[in-house]
PDB file of C-alpha atoms and ligand atoms in Angstrom:
ATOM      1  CA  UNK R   1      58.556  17.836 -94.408  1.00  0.00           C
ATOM      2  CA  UNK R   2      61.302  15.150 -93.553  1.00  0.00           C
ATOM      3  CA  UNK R   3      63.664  15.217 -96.827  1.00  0.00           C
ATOM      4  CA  UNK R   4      64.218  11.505 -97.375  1.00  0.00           C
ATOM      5  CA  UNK R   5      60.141  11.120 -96.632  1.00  0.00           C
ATOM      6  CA  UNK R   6      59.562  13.460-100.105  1.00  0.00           C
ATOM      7  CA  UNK R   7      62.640  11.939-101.998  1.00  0.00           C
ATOM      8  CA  UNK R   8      60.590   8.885-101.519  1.00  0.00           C
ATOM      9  CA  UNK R   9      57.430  10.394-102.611  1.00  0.00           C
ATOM     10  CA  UNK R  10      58.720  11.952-105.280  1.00  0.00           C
ATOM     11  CA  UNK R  11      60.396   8.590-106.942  1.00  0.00           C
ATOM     12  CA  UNK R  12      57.052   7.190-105.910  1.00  0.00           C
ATOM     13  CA  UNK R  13      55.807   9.292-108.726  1.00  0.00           C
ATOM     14  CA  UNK R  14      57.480   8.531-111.033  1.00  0.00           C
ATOM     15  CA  UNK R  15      57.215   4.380-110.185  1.00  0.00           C
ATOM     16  CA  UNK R  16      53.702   5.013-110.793  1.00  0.00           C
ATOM     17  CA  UNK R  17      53.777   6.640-113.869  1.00  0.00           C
ATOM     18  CA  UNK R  18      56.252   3.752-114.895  1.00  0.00           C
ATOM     19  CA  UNK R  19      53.546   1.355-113.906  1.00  0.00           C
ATOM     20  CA  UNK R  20      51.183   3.310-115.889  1.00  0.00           C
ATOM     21  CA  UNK R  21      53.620   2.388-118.829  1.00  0.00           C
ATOM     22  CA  UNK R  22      54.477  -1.086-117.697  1.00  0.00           C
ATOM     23  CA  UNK R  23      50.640  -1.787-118.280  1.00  0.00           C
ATOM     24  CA  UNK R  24      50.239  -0.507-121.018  1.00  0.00           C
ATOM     25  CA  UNK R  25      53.225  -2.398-123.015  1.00  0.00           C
ATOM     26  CA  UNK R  26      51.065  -5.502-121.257  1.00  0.00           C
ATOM     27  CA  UNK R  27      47.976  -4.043-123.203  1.00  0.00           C
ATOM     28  CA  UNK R  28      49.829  -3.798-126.379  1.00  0.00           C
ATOM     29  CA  UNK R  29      51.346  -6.980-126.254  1.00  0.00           C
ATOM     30  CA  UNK R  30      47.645  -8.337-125.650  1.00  0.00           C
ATOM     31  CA  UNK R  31      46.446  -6.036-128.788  1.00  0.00           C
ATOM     32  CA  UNK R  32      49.055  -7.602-130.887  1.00  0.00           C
ATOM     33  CA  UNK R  33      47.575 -11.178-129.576  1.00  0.00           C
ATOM     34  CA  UNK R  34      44.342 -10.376-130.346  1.00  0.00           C
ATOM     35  CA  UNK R  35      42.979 -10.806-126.921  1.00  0.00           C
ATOM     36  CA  UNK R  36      40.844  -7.662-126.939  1.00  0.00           C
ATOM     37  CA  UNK R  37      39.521  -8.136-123.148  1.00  0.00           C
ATOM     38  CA  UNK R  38      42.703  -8.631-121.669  1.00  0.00           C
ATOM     39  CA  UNK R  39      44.666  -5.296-123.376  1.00  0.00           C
ATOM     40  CA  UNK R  40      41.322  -3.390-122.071  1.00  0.00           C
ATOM     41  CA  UNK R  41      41.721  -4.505-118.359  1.00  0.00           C
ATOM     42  CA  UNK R  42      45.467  -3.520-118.428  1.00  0.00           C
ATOM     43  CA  UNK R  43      44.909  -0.335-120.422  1.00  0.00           C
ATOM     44  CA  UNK R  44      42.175   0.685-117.180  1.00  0.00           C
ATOM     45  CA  UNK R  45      45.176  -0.643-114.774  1.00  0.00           C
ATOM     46  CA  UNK R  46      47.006   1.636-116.860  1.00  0.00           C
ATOM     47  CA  UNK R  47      44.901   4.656-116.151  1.00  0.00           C
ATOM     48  CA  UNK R  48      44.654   3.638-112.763  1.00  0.00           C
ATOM     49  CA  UNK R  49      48.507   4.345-112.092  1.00  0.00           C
ATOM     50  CA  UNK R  50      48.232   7.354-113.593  1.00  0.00           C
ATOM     51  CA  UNK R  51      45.732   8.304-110.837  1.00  0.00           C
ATOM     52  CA  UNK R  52      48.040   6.753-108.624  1.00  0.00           C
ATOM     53  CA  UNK R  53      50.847   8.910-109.614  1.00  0.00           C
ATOM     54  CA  UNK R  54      48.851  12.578-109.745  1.00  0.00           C
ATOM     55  CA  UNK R  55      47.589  11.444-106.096  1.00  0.00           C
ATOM     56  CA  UNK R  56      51.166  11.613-104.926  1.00  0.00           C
ATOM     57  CA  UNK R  57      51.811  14.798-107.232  1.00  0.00           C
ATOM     58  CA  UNK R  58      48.688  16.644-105.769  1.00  0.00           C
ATOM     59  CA  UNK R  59      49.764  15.697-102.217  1.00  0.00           C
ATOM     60  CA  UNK R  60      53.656  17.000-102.340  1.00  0.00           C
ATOM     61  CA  UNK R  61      52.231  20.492-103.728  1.00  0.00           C
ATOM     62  CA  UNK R  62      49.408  20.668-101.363  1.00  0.00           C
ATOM     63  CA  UNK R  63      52.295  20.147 -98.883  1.00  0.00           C
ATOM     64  CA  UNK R  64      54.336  22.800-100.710  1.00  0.00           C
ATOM     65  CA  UNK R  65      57.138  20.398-101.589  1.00  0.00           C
ATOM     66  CA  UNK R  66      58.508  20.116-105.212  1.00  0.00           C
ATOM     67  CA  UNK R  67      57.840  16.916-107.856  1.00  0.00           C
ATOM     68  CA  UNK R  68      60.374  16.937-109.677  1.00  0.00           C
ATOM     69  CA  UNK R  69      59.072  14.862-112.917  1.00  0.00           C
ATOM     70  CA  UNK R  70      61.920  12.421-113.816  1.00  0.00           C
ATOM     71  CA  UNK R  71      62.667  10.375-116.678  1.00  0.00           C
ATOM     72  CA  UNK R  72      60.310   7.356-117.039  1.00  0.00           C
ATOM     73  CA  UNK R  73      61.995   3.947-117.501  1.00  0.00           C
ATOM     74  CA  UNK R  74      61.551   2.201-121.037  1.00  0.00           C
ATOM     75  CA  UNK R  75      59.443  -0.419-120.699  1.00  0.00           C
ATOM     76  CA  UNK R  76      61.587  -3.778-121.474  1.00  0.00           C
ATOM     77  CA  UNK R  77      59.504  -6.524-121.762  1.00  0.00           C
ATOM     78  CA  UNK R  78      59.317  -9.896-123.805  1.00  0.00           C
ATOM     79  CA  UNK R  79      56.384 -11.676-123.290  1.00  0.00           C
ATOM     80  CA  UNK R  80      55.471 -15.061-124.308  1.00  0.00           C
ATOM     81  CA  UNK R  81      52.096 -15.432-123.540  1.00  0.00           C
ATOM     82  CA  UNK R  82      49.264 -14.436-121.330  1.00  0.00           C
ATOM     83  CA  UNK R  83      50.521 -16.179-118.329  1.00  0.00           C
ATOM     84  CA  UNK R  84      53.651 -14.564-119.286  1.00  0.00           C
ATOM     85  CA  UNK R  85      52.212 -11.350-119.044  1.00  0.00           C
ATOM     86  CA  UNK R  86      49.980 -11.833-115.939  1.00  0.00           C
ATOM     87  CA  UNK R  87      53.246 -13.126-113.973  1.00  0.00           C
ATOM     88  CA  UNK R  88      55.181 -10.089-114.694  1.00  0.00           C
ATOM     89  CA  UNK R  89      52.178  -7.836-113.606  1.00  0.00           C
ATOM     90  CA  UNK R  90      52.186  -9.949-110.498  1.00  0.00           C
ATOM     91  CA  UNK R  91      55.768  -9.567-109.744  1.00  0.00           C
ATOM     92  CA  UNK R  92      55.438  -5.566-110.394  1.00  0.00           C
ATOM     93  CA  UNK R  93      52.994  -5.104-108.009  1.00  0.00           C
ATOM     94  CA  UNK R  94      54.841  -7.031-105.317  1.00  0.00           C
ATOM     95  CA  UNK R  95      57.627  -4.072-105.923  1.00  0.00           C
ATOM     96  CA  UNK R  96      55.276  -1.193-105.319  1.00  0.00           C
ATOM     97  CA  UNK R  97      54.054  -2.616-102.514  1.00  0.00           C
ATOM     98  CA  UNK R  98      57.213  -3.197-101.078  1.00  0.00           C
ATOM     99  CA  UNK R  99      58.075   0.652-102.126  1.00  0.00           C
ATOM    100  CA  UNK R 100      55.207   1.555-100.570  1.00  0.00           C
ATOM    101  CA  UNK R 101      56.260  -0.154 -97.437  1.00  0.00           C
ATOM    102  CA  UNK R 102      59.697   1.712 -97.475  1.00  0.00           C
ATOM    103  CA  UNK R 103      57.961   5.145 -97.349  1.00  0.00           C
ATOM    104  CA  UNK R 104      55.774   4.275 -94.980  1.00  0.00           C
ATOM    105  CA  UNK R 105      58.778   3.120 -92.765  1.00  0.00           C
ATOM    106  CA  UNK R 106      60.113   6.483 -93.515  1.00  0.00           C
ATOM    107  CA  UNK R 107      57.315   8.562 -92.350  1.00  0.00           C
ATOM    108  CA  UNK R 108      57.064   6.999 -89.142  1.00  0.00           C
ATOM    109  CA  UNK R 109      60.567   7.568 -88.411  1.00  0.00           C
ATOM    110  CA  UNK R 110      60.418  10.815 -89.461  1.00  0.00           C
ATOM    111  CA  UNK R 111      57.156  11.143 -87.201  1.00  0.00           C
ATOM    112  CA  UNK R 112      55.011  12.159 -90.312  1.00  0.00           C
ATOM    113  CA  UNK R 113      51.618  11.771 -88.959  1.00  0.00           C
ATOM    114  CA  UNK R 114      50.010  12.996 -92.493  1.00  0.00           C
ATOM    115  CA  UNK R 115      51.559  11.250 -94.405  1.00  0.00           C
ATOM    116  CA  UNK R 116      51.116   8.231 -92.780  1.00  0.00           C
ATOM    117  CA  UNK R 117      47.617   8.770 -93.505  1.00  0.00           C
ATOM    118  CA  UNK R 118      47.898   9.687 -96.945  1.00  0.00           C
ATOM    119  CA  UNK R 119      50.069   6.360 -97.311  1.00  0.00           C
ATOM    120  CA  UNK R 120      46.824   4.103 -95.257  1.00  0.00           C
ATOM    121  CA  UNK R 121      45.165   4.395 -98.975  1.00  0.00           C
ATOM    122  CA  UNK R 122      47.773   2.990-101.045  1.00  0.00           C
ATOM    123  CA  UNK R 123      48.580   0.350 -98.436  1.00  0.00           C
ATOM    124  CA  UNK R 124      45.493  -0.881 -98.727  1.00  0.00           C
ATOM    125  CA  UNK R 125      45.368  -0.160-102.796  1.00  0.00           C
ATOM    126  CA  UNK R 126      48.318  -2.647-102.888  1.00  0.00           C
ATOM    127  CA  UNK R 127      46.284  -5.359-100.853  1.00  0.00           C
ATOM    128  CA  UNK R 128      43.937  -4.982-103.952  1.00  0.00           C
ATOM    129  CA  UNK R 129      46.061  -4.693-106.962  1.00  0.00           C
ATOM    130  CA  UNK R 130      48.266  -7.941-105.289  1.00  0.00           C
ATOM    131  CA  UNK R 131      45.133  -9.967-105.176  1.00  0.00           C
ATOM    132  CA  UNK R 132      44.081  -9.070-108.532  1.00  0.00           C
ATOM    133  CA  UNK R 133      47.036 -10.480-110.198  1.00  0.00           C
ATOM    134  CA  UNK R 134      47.004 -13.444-107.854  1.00  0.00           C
ATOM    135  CA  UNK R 135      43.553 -14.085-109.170  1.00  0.00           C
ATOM    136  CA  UNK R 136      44.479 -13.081-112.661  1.00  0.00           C
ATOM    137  CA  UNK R 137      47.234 -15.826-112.734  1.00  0.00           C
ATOM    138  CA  UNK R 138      45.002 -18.344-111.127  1.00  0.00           C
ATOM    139  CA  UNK R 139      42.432 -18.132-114.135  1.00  0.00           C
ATOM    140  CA  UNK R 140      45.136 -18.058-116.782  1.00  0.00           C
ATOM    141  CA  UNK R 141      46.166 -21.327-115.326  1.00  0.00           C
ATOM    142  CA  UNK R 142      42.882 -23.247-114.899  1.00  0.00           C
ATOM    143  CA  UNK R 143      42.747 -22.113-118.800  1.00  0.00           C
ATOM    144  CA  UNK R 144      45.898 -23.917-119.477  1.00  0.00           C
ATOM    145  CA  UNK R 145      46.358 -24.330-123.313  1.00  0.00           C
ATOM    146  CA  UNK R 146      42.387 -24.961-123.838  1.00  0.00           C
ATOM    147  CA  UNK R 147      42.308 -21.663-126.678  1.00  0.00           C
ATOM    148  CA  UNK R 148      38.566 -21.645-126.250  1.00  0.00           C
ATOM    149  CA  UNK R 149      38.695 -20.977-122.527  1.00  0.00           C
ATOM    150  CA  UNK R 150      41.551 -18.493-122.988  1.00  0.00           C
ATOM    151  CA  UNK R 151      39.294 -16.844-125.466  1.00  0.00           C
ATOM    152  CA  UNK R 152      36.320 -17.057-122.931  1.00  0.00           C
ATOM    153  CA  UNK R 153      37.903 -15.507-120.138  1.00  0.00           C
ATOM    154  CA  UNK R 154      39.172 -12.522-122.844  1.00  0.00           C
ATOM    155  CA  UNK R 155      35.508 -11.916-123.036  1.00  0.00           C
ATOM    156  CA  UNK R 156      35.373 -12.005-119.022  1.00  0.00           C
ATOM    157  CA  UNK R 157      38.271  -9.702-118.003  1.00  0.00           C
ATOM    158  CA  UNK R 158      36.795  -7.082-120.851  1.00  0.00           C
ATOM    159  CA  UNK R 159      34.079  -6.555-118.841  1.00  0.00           C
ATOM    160  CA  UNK R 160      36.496  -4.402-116.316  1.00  0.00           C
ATOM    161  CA  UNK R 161      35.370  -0.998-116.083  1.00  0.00           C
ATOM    162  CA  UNK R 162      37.339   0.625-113.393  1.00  0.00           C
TER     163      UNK R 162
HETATM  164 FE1  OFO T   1      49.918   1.947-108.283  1.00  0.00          FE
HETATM  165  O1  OFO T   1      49.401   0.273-107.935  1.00  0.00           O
HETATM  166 FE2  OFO T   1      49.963  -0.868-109.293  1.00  0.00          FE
HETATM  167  O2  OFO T   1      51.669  -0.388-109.488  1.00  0.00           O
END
């Protein structure tokens, strides 16, 4: 395999195991606010990117390339509130895809047919997960300061299951 195409896997990797940890400091800070449904749909996201990341591990070994487990980034976040939160998912996700993107660009140059197709499923993963904070935002600001809504809509987006 092209080297530069499984550098970029393999920081892929770790971005999603970062993402796994950026959600879940999203989940605690909801914990902490005692919005119960909202730190359960980011601890699934959470587990999600996990998945994320061992898809990308699985797929360098099955290629017989190495992972080479890096350091995962702290997670450095102050949030204020909910919209707070749901902006900085938002603006995350807009990163991966773009990372996403870059390796993609990589594999065609490097005339990486497979992995081109292993890449279709995250391309379209990132449609998902962009419209899903899009939405999220969009329903933290019809709630606007109304703390009954907000606490109606916890109730809502605890209902995620997967
Ligand atoms: Fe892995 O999709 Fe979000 O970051």
């Amino acid at each position: 395999m092209d080297k530069k195409v499984v550098e970029l896997l393999n920081a892929q990797v770790n971005k999603e195991f970062f993402s796994a940890y950026l959600y879940l400091g999203i989940s605690k800070f909801f914990t902490q606010e005692n919005l119960m449904g909202f730190a359960s749909w980011y601890r699934v996201q959470a587990e999600e990117e996990q998945e994320h990341a061992m898809k990308i591990y699985n797929y360098l070994l099955e290629q017989d390339q190495d992972v080479t487990l890096d350091p995962i980034n702290a997670v450095d976040i102050k949030l204020k509130d909910a919209l707070d939160a749901a902006k900085e998912a938002d603006k995350h996700e807009r990163y991966i895809t773009d990372s996403i993107n870059k390796i993609m660009d990589a594999a065609v140059a490097a005339k990486d047919y497979r992995t081109q197709l292993f890449l279709n499923w995250f391309i379209s993963e990132q449609e998902e997960e962009e419209n899903n904070s899009k939405e999220m935002i969009a329903k933290i600001e019809m709630v606007g300061k109304d703390k009954k809504s907000l606490y109606l809509l916890d109730k809502e987006v605890g209902g995620r299951q997967g």
